[in-house]
mmCIF file of C-alpha atoms and ligand atoms in Angstrom:
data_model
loop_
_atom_site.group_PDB
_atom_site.id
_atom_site.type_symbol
_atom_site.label_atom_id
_atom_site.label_comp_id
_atom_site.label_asym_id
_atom_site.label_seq_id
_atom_site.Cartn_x
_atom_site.Cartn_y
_atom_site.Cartn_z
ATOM 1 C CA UNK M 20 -2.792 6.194 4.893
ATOM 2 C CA UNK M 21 0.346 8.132 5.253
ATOM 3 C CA UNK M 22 3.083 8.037 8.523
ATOM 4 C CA UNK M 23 3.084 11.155 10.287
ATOM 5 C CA UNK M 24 6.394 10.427 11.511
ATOM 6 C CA UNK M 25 9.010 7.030 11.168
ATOM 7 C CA UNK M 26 11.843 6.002 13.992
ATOM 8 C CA UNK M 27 14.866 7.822 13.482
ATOM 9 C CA UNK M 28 17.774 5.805 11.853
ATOM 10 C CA UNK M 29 19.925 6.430 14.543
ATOM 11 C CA UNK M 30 18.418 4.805 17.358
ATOM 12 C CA UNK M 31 18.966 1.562 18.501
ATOM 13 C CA UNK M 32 15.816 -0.477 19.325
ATOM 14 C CA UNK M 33 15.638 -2.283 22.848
ATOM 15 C CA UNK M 34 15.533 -5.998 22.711
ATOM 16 C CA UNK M 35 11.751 -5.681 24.347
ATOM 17 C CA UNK M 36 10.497 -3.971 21.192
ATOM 18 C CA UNK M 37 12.346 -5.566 17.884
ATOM 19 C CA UNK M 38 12.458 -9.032 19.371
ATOM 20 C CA UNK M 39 14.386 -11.492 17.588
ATOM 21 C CA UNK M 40 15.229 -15.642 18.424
ATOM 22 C CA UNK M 41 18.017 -16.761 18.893
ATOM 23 C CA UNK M 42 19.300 -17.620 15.775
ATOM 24 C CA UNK M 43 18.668 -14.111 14.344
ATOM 25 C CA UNK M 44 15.265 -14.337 13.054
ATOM 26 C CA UNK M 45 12.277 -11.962 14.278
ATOM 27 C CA UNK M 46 9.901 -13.203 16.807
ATOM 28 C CA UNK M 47 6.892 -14.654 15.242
ATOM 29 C CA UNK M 48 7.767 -14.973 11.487
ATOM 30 C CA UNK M 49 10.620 -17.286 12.574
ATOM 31 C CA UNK M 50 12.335 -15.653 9.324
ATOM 32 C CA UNK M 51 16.177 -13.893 8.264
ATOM 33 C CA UNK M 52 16.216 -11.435 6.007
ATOM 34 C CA UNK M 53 17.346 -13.857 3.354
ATOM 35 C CA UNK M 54 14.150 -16.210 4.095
ATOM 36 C CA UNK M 55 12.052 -13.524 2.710
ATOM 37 C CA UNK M 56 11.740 -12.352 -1.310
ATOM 38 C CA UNK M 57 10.486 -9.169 -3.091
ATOM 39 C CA UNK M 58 6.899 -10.461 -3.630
ATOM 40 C CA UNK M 59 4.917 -11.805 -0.367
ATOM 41 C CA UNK M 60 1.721 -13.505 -1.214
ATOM 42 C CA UNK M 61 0.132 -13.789 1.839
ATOM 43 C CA UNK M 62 -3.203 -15.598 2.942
ATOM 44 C CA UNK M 63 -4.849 -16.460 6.072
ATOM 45 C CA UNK M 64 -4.808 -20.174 5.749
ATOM 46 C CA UNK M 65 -1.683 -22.046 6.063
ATOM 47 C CA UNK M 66 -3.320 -24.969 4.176
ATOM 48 C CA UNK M 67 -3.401 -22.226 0.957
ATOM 49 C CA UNK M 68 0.538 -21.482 0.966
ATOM 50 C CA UNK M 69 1.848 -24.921 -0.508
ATOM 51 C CA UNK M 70 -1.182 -24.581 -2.865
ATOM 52 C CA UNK M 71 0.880 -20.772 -3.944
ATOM 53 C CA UNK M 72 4.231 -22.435 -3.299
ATOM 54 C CA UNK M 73 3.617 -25.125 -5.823
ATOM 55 C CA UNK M 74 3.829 -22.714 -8.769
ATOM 56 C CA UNK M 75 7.282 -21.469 -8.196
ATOM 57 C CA UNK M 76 10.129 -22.559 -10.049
ATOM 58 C CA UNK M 77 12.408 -23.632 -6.814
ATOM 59 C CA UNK M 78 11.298 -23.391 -2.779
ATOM 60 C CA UNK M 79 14.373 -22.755 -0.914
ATOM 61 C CA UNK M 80 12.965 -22.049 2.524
ATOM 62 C CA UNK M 81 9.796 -23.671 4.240
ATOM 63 C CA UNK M 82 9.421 -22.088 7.827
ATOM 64 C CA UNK M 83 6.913 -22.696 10.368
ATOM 65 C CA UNK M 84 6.187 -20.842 13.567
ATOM 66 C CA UNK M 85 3.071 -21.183 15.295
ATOM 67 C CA UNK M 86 0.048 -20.444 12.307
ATOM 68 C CA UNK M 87 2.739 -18.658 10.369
ATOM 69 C CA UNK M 88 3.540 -21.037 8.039
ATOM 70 C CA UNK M 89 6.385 -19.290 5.064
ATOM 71 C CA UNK M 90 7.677 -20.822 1.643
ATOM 72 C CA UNK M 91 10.247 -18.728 -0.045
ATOM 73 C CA UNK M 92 11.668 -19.397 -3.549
ATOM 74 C CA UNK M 93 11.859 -18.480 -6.794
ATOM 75 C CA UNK M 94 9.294 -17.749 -9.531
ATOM 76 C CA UNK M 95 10.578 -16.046 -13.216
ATOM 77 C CA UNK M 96 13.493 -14.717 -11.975
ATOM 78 C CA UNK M 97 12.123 -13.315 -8.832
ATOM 79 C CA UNK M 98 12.392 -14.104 -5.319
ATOM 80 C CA UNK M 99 8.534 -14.671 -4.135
ATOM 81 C CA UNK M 100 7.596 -16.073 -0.452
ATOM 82 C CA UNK M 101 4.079 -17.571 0.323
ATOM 83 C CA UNK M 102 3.395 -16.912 4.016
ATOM 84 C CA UNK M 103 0.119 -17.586 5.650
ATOM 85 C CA UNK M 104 -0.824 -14.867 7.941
ATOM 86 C CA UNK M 105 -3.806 -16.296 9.964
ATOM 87 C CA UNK M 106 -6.973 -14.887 10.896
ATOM 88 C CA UNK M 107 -7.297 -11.151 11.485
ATOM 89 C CA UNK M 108 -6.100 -7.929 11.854
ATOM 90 C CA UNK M 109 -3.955 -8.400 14.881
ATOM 91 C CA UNK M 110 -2.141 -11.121 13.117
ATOM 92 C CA UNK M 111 -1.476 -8.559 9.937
ATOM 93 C CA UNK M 112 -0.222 -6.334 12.560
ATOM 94 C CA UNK M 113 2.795 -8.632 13.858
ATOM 95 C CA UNK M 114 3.259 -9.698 9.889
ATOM 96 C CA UNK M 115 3.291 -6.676 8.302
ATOM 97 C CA UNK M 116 5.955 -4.724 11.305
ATOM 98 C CA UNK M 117 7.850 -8.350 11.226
ATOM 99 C CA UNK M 118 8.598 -8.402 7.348
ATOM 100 C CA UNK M 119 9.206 -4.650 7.203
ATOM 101 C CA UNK M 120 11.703 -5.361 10.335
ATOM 102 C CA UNK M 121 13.631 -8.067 7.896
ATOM 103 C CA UNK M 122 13.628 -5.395 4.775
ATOM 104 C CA UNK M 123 14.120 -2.104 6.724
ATOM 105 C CA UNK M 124 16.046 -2.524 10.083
ATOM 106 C CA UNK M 125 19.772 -3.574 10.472
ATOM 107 C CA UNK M 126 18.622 -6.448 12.327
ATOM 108 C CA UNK M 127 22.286 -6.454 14.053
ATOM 109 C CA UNK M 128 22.611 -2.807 14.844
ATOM 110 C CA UNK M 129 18.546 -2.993 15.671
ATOM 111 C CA UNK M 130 18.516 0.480 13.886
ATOM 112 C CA UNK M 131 16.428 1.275 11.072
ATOM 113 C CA UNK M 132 17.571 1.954 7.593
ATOM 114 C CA UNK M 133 18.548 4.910 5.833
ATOM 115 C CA UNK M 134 17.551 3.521 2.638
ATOM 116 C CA UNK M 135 14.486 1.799 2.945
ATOM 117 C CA UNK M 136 12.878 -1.170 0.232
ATOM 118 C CA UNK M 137 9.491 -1.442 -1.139
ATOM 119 C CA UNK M 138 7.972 -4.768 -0.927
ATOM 120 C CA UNK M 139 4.794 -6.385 -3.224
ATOM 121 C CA UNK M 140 2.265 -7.648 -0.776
ATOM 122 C CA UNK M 141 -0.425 -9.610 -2.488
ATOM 123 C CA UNK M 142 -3.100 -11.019 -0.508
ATOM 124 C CA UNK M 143 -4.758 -14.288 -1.591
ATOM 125 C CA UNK M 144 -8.548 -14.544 0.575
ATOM 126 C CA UNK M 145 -11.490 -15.333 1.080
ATOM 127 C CA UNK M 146 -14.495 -13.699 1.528
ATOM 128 C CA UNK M 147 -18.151 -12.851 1.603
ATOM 129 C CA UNK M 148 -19.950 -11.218 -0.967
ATOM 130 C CA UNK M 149 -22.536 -8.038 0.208
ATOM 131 C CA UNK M 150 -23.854 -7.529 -2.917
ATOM 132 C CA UNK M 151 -26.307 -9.572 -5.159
ATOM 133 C CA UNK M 152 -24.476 -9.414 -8.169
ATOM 134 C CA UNK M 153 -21.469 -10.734 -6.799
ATOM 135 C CA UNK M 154 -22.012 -14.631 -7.219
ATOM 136 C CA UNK M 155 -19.900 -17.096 -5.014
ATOM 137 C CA UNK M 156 -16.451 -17.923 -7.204
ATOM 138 C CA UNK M 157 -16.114 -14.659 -8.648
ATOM 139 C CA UNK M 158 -12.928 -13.005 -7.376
ATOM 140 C CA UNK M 159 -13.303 -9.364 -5.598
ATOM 141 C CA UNK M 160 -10.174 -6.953 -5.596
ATOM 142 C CA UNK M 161 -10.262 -4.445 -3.194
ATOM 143 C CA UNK M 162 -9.805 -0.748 -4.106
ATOM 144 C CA UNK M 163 -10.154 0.342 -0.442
ATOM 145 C CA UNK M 164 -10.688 -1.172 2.765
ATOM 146 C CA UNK M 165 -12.850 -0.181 5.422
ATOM 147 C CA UNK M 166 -11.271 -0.812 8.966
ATOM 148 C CA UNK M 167 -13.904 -2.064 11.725
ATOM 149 C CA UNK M 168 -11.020 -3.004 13.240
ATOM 150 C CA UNK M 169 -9.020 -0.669 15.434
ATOM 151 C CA UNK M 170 -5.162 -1.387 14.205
ATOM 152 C CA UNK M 171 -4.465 1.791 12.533
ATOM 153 C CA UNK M 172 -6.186 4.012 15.567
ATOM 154 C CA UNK M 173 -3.077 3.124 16.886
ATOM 155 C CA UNK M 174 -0.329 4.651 14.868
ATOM 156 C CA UNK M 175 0.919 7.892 14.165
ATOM 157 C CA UNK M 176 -0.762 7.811 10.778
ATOM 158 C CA UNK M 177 -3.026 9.984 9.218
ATOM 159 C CA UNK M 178 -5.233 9.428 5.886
ATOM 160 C CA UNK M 179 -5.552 10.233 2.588
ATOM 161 C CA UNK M 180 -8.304 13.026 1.220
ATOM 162 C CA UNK M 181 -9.758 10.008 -0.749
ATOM 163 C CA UNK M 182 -9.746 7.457 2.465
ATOM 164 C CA UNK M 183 -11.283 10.389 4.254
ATOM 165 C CA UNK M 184 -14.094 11.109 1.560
ATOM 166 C CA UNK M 185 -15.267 7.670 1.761
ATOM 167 C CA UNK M 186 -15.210 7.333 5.797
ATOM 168 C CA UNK M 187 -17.215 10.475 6.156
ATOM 169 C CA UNK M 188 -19.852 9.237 3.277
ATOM 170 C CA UNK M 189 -19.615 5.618 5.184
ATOM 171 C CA UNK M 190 -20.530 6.903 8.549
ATOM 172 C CA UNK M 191 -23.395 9.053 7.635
ATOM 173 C CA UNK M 192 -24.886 6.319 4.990
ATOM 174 C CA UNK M 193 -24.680 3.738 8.261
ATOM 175 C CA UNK M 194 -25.479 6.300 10.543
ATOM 176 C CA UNK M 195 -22.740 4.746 12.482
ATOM 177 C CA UNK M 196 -24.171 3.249 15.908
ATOM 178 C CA UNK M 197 -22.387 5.093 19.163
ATOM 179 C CA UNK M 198 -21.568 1.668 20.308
ATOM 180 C CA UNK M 199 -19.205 0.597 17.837
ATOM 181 C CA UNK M 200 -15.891 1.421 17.610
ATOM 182 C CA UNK M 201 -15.023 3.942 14.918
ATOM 183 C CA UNK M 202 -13.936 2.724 11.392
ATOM 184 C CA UNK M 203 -10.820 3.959 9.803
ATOM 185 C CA UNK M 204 -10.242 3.498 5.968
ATOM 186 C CA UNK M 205 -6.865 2.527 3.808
ATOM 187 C CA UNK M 206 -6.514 2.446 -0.232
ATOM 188 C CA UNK M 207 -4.408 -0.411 -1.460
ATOM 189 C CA UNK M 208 -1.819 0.468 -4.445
ATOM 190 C CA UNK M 209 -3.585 1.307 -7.140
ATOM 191 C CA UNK M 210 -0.831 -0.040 -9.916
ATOM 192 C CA UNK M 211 -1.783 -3.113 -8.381
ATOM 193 C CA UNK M 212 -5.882 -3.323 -8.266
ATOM 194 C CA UNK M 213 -5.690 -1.878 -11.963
ATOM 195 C CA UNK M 214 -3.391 -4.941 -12.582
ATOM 196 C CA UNK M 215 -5.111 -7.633 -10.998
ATOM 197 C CA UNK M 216 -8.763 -6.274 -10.913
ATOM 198 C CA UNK M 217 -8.945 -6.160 -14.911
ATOM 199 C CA UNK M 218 -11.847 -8.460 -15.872
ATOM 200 C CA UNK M 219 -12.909 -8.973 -12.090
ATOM 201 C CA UNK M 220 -15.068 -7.100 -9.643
ATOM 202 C CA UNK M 221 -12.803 -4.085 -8.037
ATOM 203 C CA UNK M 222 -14.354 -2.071 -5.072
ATOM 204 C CA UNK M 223 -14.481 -1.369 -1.089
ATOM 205 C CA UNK M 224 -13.878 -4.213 1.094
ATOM 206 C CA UNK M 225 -14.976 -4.057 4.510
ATOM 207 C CA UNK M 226 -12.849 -6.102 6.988
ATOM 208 C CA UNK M 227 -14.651 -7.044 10.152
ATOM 209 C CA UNK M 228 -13.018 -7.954 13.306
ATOM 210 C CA UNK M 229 -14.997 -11.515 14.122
ATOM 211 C CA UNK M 230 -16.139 -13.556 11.465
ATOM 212 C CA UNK M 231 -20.071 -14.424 13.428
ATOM 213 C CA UNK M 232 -21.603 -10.819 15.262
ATOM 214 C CA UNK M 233 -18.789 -8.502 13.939
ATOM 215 C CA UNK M 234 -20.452 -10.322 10.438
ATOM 216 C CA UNK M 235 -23.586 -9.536 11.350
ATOM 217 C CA UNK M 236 -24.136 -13.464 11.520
ATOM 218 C CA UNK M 237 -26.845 -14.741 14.291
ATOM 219 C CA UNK M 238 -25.742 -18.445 15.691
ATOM 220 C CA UNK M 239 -27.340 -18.210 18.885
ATOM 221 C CA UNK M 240 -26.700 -14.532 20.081
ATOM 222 C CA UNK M 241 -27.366 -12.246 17.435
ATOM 223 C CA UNK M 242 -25.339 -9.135 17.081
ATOM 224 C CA UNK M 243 -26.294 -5.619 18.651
ATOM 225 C CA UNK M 244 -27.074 -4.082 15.482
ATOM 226 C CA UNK M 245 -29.212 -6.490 12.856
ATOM 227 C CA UNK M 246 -29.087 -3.982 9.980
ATOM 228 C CA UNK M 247 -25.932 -3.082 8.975
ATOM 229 C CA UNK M 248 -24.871 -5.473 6.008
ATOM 230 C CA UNK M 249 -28.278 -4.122 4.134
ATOM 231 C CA UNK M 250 -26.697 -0.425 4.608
ATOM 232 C CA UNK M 251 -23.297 -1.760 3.561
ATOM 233 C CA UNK M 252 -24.943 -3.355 0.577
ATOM 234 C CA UNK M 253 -26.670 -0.109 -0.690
ATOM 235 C CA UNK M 254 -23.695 2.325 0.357
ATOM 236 C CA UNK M 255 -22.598 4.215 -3.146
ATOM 237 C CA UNK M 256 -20.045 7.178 -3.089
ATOM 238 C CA UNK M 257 -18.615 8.829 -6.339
ATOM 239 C CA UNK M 258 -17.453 4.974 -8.024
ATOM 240 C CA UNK M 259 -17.132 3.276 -5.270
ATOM 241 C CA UNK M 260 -19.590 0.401 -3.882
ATOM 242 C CA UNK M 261 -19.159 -2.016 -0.843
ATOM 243 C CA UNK M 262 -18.759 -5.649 -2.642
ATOM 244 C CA UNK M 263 -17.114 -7.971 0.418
ATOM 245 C CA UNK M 264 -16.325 -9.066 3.928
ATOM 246 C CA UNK M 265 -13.272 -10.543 4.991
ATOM 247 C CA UNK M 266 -10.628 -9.923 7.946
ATOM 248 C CA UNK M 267 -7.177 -8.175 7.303
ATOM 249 C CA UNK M 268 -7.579 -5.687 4.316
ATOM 250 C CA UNK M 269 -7.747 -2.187 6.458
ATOM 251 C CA UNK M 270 -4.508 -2.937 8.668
ATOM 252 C CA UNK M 271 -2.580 -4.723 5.815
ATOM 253 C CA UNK M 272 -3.286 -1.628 3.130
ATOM 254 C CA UNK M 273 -2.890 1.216 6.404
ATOM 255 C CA UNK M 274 0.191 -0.628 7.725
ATOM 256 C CA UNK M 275 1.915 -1.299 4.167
ATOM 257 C CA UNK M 276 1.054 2.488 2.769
ATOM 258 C CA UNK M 277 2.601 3.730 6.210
ATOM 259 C CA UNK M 278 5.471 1.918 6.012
ATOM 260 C CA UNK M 279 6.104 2.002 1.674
ATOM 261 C CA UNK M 280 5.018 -1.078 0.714
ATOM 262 C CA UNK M 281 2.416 -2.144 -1.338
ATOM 263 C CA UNK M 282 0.122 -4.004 -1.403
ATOM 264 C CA UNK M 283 -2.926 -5.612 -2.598
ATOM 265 C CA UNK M 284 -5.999 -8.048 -1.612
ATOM 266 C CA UNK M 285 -7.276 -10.532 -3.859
ATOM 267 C CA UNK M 286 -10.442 -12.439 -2.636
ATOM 268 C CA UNK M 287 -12.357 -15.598 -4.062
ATOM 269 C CA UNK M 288 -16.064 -15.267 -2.909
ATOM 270 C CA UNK M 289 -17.103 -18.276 -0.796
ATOM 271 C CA UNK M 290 -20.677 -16.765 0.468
ATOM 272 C CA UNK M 291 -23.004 -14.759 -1.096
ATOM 273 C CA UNK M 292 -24.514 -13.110 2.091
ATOM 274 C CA UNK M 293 -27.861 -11.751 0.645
ATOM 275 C CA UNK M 294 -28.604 -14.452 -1.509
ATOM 276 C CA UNK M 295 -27.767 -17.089 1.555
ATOM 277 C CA UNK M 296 -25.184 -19.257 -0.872
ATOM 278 C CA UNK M 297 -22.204 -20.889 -0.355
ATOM 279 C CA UNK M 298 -19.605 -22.230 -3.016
ATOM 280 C CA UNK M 299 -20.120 -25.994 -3.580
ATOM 281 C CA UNK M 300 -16.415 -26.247 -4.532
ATOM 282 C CA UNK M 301 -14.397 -23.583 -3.342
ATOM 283 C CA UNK M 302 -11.189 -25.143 -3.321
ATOM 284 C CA UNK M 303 -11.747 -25.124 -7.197
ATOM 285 C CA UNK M 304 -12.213 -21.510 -7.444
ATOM 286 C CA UNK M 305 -9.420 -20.564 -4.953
ATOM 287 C CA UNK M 306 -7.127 -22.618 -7.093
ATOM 288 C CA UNK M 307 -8.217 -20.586 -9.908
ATOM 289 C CA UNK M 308 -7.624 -17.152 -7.670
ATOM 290 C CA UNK M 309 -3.748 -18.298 -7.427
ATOM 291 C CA UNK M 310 -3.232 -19.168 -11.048
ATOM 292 C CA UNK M 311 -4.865 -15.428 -12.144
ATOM 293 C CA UNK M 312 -2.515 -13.747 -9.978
ATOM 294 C CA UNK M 313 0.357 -15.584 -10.393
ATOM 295 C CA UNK M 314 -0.684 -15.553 -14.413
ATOM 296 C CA UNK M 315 -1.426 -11.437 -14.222
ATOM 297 C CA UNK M 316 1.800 -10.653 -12.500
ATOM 298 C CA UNK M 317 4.282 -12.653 -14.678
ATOM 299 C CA UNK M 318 6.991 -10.082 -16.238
ATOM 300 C CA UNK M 319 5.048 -7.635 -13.892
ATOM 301 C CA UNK M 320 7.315 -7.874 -10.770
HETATM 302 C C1 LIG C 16 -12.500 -16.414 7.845
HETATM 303 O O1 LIG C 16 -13.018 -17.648 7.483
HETATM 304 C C2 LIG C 16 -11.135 -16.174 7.237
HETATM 305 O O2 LIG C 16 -11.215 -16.319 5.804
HETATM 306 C C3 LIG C 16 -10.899 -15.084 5.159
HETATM 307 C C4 LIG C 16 -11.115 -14.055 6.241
HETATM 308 O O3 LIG C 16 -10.473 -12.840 5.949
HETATM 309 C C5 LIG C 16 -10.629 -14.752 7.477
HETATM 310 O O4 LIG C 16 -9.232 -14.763 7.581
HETATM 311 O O5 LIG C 16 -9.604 -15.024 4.593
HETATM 312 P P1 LIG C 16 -8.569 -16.242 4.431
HETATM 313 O O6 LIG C 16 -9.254 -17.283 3.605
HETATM 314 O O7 LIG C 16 -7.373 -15.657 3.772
HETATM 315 O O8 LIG C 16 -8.250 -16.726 5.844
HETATM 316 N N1 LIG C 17 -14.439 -14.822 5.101
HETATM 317 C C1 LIG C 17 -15.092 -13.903 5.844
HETATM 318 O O1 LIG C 17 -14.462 -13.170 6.616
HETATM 319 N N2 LIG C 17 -16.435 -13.850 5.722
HETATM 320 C C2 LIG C 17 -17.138 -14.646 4.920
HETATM 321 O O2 LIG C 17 -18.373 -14.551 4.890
HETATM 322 C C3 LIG C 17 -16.438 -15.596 4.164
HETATM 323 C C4 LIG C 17 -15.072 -15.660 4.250
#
C-alpha cells in the first residue's frame, strides 16, 4: 500500500488534529519521542508486553494510558519498546499515526519532518487457524493481510499490483456478498516475513473486524453469511493460501507501508477453526512465539 500524497513539511498542524498532553506526549500513547525505540513489538494484550519486556537487557520507561500499556529499553545494543496495542483495527489506527507522530513530526513546531525514520514494527498475536494443516501452537507469519476492516478506505493510499492481484482473485473466489463492506489488502515487509517465517507457516492473514459474526462464529445470533471461512479455507492464488484470523494485520501493514515503516505480524495459533480445537496451554506456546522472534532478530536490527 503506497501514500498517494503525505502533509507538507511546512505546515503547522492544529492542536485538534496532532493532540498532545500536557507534558508533551501524544494523546493516547502517553509517550515522548525518547519513550519510544527503533524496534516496536507490539501485541494486543497488555498482559503479553512484560512477558516481551522481560527479555531486554534494561527497561527504562514503563507507560500506561488507558489499554496502551508501553515498556521501552534496551535489548543488544538497540533501543526496543513493547507496547500493547489492544483489540482491533481502530486501535492500530491511533498506534500506528501516534508512533509515526513521535518519529516523524517536530512535536514542538507540530510540522512534519523533512527527513523522515523508518521504524521495525513486529507484531506478537494471536490467532485462528483456517486451514487443517495448521495445528494450534504452530506460529503463522503473515505475507499479506486481507482488510475486512475499513481503515485504509480511508486514506489517500493506493495499492500495490501484488495487493491488487490477490483482492481481485479474493473477491471472485468468495463471490464477495453485496452486504459486506469491501476488503482492501496490504503486504507486510518482506525482509521481515523471509526473516521470521523461516521454518514456520508464512501466508495471507485475514483480519476480521469482531472476533464472534465478523469470525463467522454462531453464539446465539449467527452471522449473515454461514459460509465464508470454508471459501477462505480453499482460496489459492499463484503461492499464496489463506492460513489465519486475527484483528489488526491489514491497517498495521497499509498504515506502516504508507507511512515507511515496516512491519511485520507474528501469530501463535490458539484455535484451529475447522478442526474445532483449542490450545490446552497457550501461554506455553506464546512464550515460545517471543523467544523465536526475539532469538531470529538478534544482530538483525
Ligand atoms: C482476540 O482474542 C484478540 O487476539 C488476537 C486478535 O487479533 C485480537 O486482538 O490478537 P492478540 O492476542 O494480539 O490480542
Ligand atoms: N484471535 C482471533 O482474532 N481469532 C481467533 O480465533 C483466535 C484469536
Amino acid at each position: 500500500m503506497h501514500a498517494i500524497t503525505h502533509t507538507p513539511t511546512d505546515s503547522p498542524l492544529a492542536e485538534s488534529e496532532l493532540v498532545l498532553n500536557p507534558d508533551g506526549s501524544v494523546y493516547h500513547l502517553a509517550l515522548r519521542p525518547e519513550q519510544l525505540g527503533d524496534v516496536v513489538l507490539v501485541c494486543g494484550d497488555p498482559g503479553r508486553v512484560p512477558l516481551i519486556s522481560r527479555h531486554f537487557d534494561r527497561v527504562d520507561h514503563r507507560v500506561t494510558n488507558r489499554e496502551f500499556v508501553t515498556h521501552t529499553g534496551e535489548l543488544h545494543g538497540t533501543r526496543i519498546t513493547a507496547l500493547a496495542t489492544g483489540i482491533g483495527t481502530d486501535n492500530i489506527d491511533i498506534v500506528v499515526n501516534e508512533v509515526d507522530a513521535l518519529v516523524n513530526i517536530d512535536l514542538a513546531s507540530r510540522t512534519p519532518l523533512a527527513r523522515t525514520r523508518s521504524l521495525r514494527i513486529i507484531r506478537l498475536g494471536t490467532c485462528g487457524a483456517l486451514r487443517e494443516e495448521v495445528p494450534v501452537d504452530a506460529l503463522v507469519v503473515s505475507s499479506f493481510g486481507i482488510g475486512l476492516d475499513n481503515v485504509m478506505h480511508y486514506y489517500a493510499c493506493e495499492p500495490a499490483d501484488a495487493e491488487l492481484r490477490i483482492l481481485n482473485a479474493f473477491l471472485a473466489h468468495t463471490e464477495w456478498p453485496d452486504n459486506l463492506p469491501l476488503p482492501y489488502v496490504a503486504q507486510g515487509d518482506q525482509g521481515l516475513v523471509e526473516m521470521l517465517g523461516r521454518d514456520h507457516h508464512v501466508g495471507l492473514t485475514v483480519t476480521a473486524g469482531g472476533f464472534y459474526g465478523p469470525q463467522g462464529r454462531a453464539l446465539r445470533l449467527p452471522p449473515s453469511v454461514d459460509s465464508l471461512n470454508e471459501a477462505f479455507g480453499t482460496f489459492a492464488h499463484e503461492e499464496h493460501r489463506i492460513l489465519n484470523y486475527e484483528m489488526e494485520t491489514s491497517a498495521l501493514y497499509g498504515l506502516a507501508g504508507a507511512l515507511g515503516h515496516r512491519a511485520c505480524t507474528v501469530c501463535t495459533v490458539v484455535a484451529n477453526r475447522l478442526r474445532k480445537e483449542y490450545s490446552r496451554d497457550h501461554h506455553t506456546a506464546i512464550e515460545r512465539m517471543i523467544a523465536h522472534v526475539l532469538e531470529r532478530s538478534t544482530g538483525a536490527w
